[in-house]
Structures are given as C-alpha cells and as structure tokens.
Short mmCIF file of C-alpha atoms in Angstrom, two decimals:
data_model
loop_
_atom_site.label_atom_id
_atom_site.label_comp_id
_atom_site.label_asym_id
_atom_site.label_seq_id
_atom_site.Cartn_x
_atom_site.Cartn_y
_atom_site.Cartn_z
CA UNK A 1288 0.00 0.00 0.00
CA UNK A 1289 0.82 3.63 -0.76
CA UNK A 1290 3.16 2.63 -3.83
CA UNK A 1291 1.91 1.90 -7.27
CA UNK A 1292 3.94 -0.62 -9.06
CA UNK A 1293 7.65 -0.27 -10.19
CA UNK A 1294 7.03 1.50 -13.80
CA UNK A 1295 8.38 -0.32 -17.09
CA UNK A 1296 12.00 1.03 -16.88
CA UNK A 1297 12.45 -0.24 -12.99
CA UNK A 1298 11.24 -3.55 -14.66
CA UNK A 1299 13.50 -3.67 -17.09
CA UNK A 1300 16.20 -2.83 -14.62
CA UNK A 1301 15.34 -5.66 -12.56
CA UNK A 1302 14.77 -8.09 -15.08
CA UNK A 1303 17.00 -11.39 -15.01
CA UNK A 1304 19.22 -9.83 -12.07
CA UNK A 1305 16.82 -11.26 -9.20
CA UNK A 1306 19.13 -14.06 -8.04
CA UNK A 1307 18.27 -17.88 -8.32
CA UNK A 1308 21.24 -18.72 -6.94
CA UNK A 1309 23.88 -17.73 -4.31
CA UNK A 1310 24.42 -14.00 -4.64
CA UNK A 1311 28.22 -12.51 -5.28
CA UNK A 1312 29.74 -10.80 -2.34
CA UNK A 1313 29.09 -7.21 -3.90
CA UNK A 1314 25.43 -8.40 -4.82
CA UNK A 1315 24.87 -9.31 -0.86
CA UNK A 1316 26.32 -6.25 0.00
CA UNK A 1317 23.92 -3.95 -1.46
CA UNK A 1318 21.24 -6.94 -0.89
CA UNK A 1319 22.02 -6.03 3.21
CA UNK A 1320 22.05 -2.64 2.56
CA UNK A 1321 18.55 -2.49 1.30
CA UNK A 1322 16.94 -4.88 4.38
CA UNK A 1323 18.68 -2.59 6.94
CA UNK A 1324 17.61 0.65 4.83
CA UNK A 1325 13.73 -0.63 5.55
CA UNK A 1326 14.33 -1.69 8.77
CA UNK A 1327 15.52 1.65 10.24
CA UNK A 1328 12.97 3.34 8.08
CA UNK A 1329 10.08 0.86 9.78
CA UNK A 1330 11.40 1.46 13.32
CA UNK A 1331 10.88 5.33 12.47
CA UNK A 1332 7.85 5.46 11.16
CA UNK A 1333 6.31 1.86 10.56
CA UNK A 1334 4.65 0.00 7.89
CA UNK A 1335 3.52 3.25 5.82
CA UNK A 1336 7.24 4.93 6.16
CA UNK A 1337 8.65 1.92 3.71
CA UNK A 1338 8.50 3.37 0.62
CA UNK A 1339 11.12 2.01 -1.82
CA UNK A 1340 11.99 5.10 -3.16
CA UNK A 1341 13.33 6.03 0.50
CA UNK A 1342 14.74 2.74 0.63
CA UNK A 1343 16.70 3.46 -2.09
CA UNK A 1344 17.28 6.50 -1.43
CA UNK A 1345 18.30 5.51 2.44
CA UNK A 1346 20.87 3.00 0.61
CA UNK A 1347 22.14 4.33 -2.03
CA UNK A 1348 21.20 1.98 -4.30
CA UNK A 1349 18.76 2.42 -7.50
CA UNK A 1350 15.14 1.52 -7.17
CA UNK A 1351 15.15 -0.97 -10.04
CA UNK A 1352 18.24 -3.05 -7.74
CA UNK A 1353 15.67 -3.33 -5.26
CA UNK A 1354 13.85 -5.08 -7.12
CA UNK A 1355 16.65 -7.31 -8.38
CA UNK A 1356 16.25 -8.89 -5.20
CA UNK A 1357 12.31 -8.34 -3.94
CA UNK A 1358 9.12 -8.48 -5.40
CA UNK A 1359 7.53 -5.96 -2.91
CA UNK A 1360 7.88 -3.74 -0.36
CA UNK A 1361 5.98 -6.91 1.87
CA UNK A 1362 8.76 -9.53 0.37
CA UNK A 1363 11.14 -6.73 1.40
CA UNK A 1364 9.95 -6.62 4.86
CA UNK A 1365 9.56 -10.47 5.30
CA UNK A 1366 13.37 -10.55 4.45
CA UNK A 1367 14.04 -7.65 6.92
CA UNK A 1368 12.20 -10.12 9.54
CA UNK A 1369 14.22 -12.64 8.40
CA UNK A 1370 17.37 -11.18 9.31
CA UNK A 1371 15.95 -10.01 12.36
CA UNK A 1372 15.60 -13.68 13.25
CA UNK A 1373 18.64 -14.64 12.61
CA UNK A 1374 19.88 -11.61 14.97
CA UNK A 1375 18.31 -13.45 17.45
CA UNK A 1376 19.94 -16.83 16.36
CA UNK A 1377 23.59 -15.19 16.89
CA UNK A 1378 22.40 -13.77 20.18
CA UNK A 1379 21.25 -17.46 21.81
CA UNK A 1380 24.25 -18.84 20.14
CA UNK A 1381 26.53 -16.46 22.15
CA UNK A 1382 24.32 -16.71 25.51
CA UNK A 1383 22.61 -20.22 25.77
CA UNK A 1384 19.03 -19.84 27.00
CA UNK A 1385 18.50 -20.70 30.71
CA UNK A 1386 16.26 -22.51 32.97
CA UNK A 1387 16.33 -25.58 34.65
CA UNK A 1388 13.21 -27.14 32.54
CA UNK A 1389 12.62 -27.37 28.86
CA UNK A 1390 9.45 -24.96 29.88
CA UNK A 1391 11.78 -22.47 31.58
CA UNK A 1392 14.48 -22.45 28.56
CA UNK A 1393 11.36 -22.18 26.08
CA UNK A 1394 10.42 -19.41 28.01
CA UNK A 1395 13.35 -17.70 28.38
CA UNK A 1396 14.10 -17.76 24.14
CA UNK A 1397 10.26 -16.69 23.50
CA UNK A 1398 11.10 -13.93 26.18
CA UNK A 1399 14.11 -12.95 24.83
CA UNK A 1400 12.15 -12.60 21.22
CA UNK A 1401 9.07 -10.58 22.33
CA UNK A 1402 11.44 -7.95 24.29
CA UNK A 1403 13.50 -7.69 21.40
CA UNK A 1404 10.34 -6.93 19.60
CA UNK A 1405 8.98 -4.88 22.15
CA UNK A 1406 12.45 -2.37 21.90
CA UNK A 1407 11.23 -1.74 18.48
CA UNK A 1408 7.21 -1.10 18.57
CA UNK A 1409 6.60 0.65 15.08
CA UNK A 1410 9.25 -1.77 13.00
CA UNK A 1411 7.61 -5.22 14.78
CA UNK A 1412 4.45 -4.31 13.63
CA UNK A 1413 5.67 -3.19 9.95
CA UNK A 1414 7.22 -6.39 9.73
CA UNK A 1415 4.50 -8.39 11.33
CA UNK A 1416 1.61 -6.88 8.76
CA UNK A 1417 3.95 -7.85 5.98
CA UNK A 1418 3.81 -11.43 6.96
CA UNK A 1419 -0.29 -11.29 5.98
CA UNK A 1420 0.66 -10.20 2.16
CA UNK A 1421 -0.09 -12.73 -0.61
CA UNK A 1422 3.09 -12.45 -1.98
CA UNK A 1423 4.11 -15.88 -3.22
CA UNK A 1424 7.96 -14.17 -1.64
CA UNK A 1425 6.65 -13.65 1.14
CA UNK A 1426 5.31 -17.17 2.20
CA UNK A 1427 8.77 -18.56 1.11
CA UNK A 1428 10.07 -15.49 3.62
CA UNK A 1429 7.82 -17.19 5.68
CA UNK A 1430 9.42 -20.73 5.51
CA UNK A 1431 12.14 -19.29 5.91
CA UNK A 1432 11.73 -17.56 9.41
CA UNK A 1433 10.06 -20.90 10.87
CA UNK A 1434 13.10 -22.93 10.01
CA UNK A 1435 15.40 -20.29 11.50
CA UNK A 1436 13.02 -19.69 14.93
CA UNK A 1437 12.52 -23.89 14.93
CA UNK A 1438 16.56 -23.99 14.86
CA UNK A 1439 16.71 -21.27 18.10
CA UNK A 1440 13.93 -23.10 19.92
CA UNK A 1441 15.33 -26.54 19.63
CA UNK A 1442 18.61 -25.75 22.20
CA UNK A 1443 15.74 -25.58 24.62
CA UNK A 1444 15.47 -29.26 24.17
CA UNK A 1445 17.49 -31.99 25.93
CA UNK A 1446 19.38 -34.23 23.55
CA UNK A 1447 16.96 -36.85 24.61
CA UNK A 1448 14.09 -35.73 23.80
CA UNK A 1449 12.30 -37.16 21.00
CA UNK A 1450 12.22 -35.10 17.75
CA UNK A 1451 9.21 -35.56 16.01
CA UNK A 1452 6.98 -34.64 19.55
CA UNK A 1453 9.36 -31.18 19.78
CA UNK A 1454 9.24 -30.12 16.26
CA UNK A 1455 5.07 -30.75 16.87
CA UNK A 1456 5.36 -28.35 19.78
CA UNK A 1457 7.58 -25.72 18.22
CA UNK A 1458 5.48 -25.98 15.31
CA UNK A 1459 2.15 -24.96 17.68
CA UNK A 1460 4.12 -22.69 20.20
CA UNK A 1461 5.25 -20.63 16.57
CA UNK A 1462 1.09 -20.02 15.79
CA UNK A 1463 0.54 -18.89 19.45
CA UNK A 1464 3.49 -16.54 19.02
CA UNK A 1465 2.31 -15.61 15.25
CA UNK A 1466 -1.25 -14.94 16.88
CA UNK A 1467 0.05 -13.01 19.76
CA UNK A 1468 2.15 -10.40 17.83
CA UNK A 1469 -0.54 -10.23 15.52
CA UNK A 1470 -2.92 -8.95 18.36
CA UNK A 1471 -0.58 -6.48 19.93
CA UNK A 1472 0.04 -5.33 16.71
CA UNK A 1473 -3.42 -4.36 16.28
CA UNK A 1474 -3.74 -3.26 19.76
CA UNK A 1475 -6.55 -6.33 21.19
CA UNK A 1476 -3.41 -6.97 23.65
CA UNK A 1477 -0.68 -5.01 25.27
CA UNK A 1478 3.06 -7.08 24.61
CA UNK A 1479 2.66 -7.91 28.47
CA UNK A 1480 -0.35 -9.96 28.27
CA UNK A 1481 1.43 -11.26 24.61
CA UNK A 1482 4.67 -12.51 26.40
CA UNK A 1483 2.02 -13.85 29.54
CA UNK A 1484 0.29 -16.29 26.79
CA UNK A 1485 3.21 -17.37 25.16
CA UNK A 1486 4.81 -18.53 28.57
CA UNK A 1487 1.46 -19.90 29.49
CA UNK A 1488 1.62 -22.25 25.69
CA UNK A 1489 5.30 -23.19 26.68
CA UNK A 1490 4.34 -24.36 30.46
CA UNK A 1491 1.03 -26.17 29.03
CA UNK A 1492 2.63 -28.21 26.61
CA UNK A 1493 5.98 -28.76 28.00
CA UNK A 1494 5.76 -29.11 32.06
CA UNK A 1495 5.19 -32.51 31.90
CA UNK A 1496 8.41 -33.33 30.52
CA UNK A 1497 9.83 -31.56 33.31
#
C-alpha cells in the first residue's frame, strides 16, 4: 500500500538480475544494505514509512536493484524479519538460553524474542503486517523464518528428547506466538499480556516433561 507498481523502466532494470542462486559478495552487500535501509525506516515510522523510493534513497542503491532482489515492499519486509531472526539466532548462540526445565528455557528464548520486539514497537508491527501479504515471496520469507526460529527453539530441548513430539510443539508454540504479535500489533493486547500467553503455551505443553 501507498506505492503503485515499479514502472516499465524499474522492470526492465530488474529483469533477469533477481538471483536464483547464491548472490556474489558485492550483490549481498547492497542486498544487506537495502533490508537494513527498511528496517531503520520501519522502526521510524512503521509500515507506511517503507516506501522504496526512501529505501533506495536511504541506501544508495537504485530503485530498479531493489527489485533485483524483492518483489515488494511486503517480500522486502519479510526478508528484513528474516534477518531479524537470525539476529536473534547469533544472540542465543553467544548466551545459551537458561532454565532448569525445557518450559523455563522455552520461556526464556520466547522472552528474549518478544522484548526484542517490544524495543522496536513501530518496526515489529511493519514487519509483522507484511507477513499477511499474498506475496508468493513472502510465504517462502515465511518458511524461511520458521526454520530459522525452529533452529533457536530446539537448544531448549534436551538431547533426549524425542524429535518428532518437539518439532510438533515448536510448530504450535510458533502459531501462538504468530497470533500473539498479531494482536498487539493491532492493539486487542498489550506485549505484556502477549509474552504472559506465550509462557502460558510453553508451560502447558511442556511441564510434563519436566
């Protein structure tokens, strides 16, 4: 919304350069420079201040190489949540999460990732409206984002612990988290009562594995 879509010459600029494949290192470069570009314009001024002319602008890049790499300001935004994600992966890799039970380190991680949210009110809920788009980028974005939280919430796990019954519970606790951002974002709940029902999923489906 609020953009009309990329005129015939930022189509032609764009045209085979989207990459398939793994991008060069210059290509990633300006790739990064783009996500970060509409994730500091999101945490100013949200959804509706991602406009991919700023983005550009904000990067120094031409609008038709955003589109080299994104289909949409949404696809754009999935891939900025993406990377926020994986933010989050290098911070429980450095700092292991804690608790004594697989409830309590579940916790702790979902904790960790609502907080983190929290910090940043106006970009969570840019990048958490993108995720409804029917971009066919986005729901790979999408796939993308639950493999990377299912990787962070598996160290919660004991070695032990058999796989197909955690990635089942990841799996559910990753809807109760989708459904409570989704409701702070539109203001039903306050990120409190969010981060309360999340804790309450991880207790209910994991305290009796102690």
């Amino acid at each position: 919304p609020g953009e009309g879509p990329p005129s015939a010459a930022d189509r032609a600029t764009r045209s085979d350069e989207r990459p398939a494949t793994a991008l060069s290192e210059s290509q990633a470069a300006r790739r990064q420079r783009v996500v970060l570009a509409a994730m500091e314009l999101g945490g100013d001024g949200g959804y509706d201040a991602v406009q991919m002319r700023d983005v550009a602008a904000r990067a120094d890049v031409a609008l038709g190489t955003i589109y080299r790499y994104f289909s949409s300001k949404d696809h754009l935004l999935a891939a900025a949540l993406v990377e926020w994600v994986n933010q989050l992966a290098r911070t429980v890799s450095r700092r292991p999460p804690e608790g004594v039970t697989t409830a309590d380190r579940m916790v702790d991680i979902l904790g960790r990732a609502t907080r983190s949210m929290e910090r940043r009110p106006e970009l969570s809920a840019a990048l958490v409206t993108a995720l409804s788009s029917s971009d066919p980028q986005v729901a790979a974005c999408q796939e993308e984002l639950d493999r990377a939280m299912a990787s962070i919430q598996r160290q919660a796990f004991p070695p032990s612990f058999d796989p197909d019954v955690r990635d089942r519970i990841i799996r559910a606790l990753g809807h109760v988290w989708f459904s409570a951002l989704v409701g702070w974002v539109n203001g039903w709940v306050g990120i409190g009562q969010a981060g309360d029902e999340l804790a309450s999923a991880a207790h209910l489906m994991l305290d009796q594995y102690g």
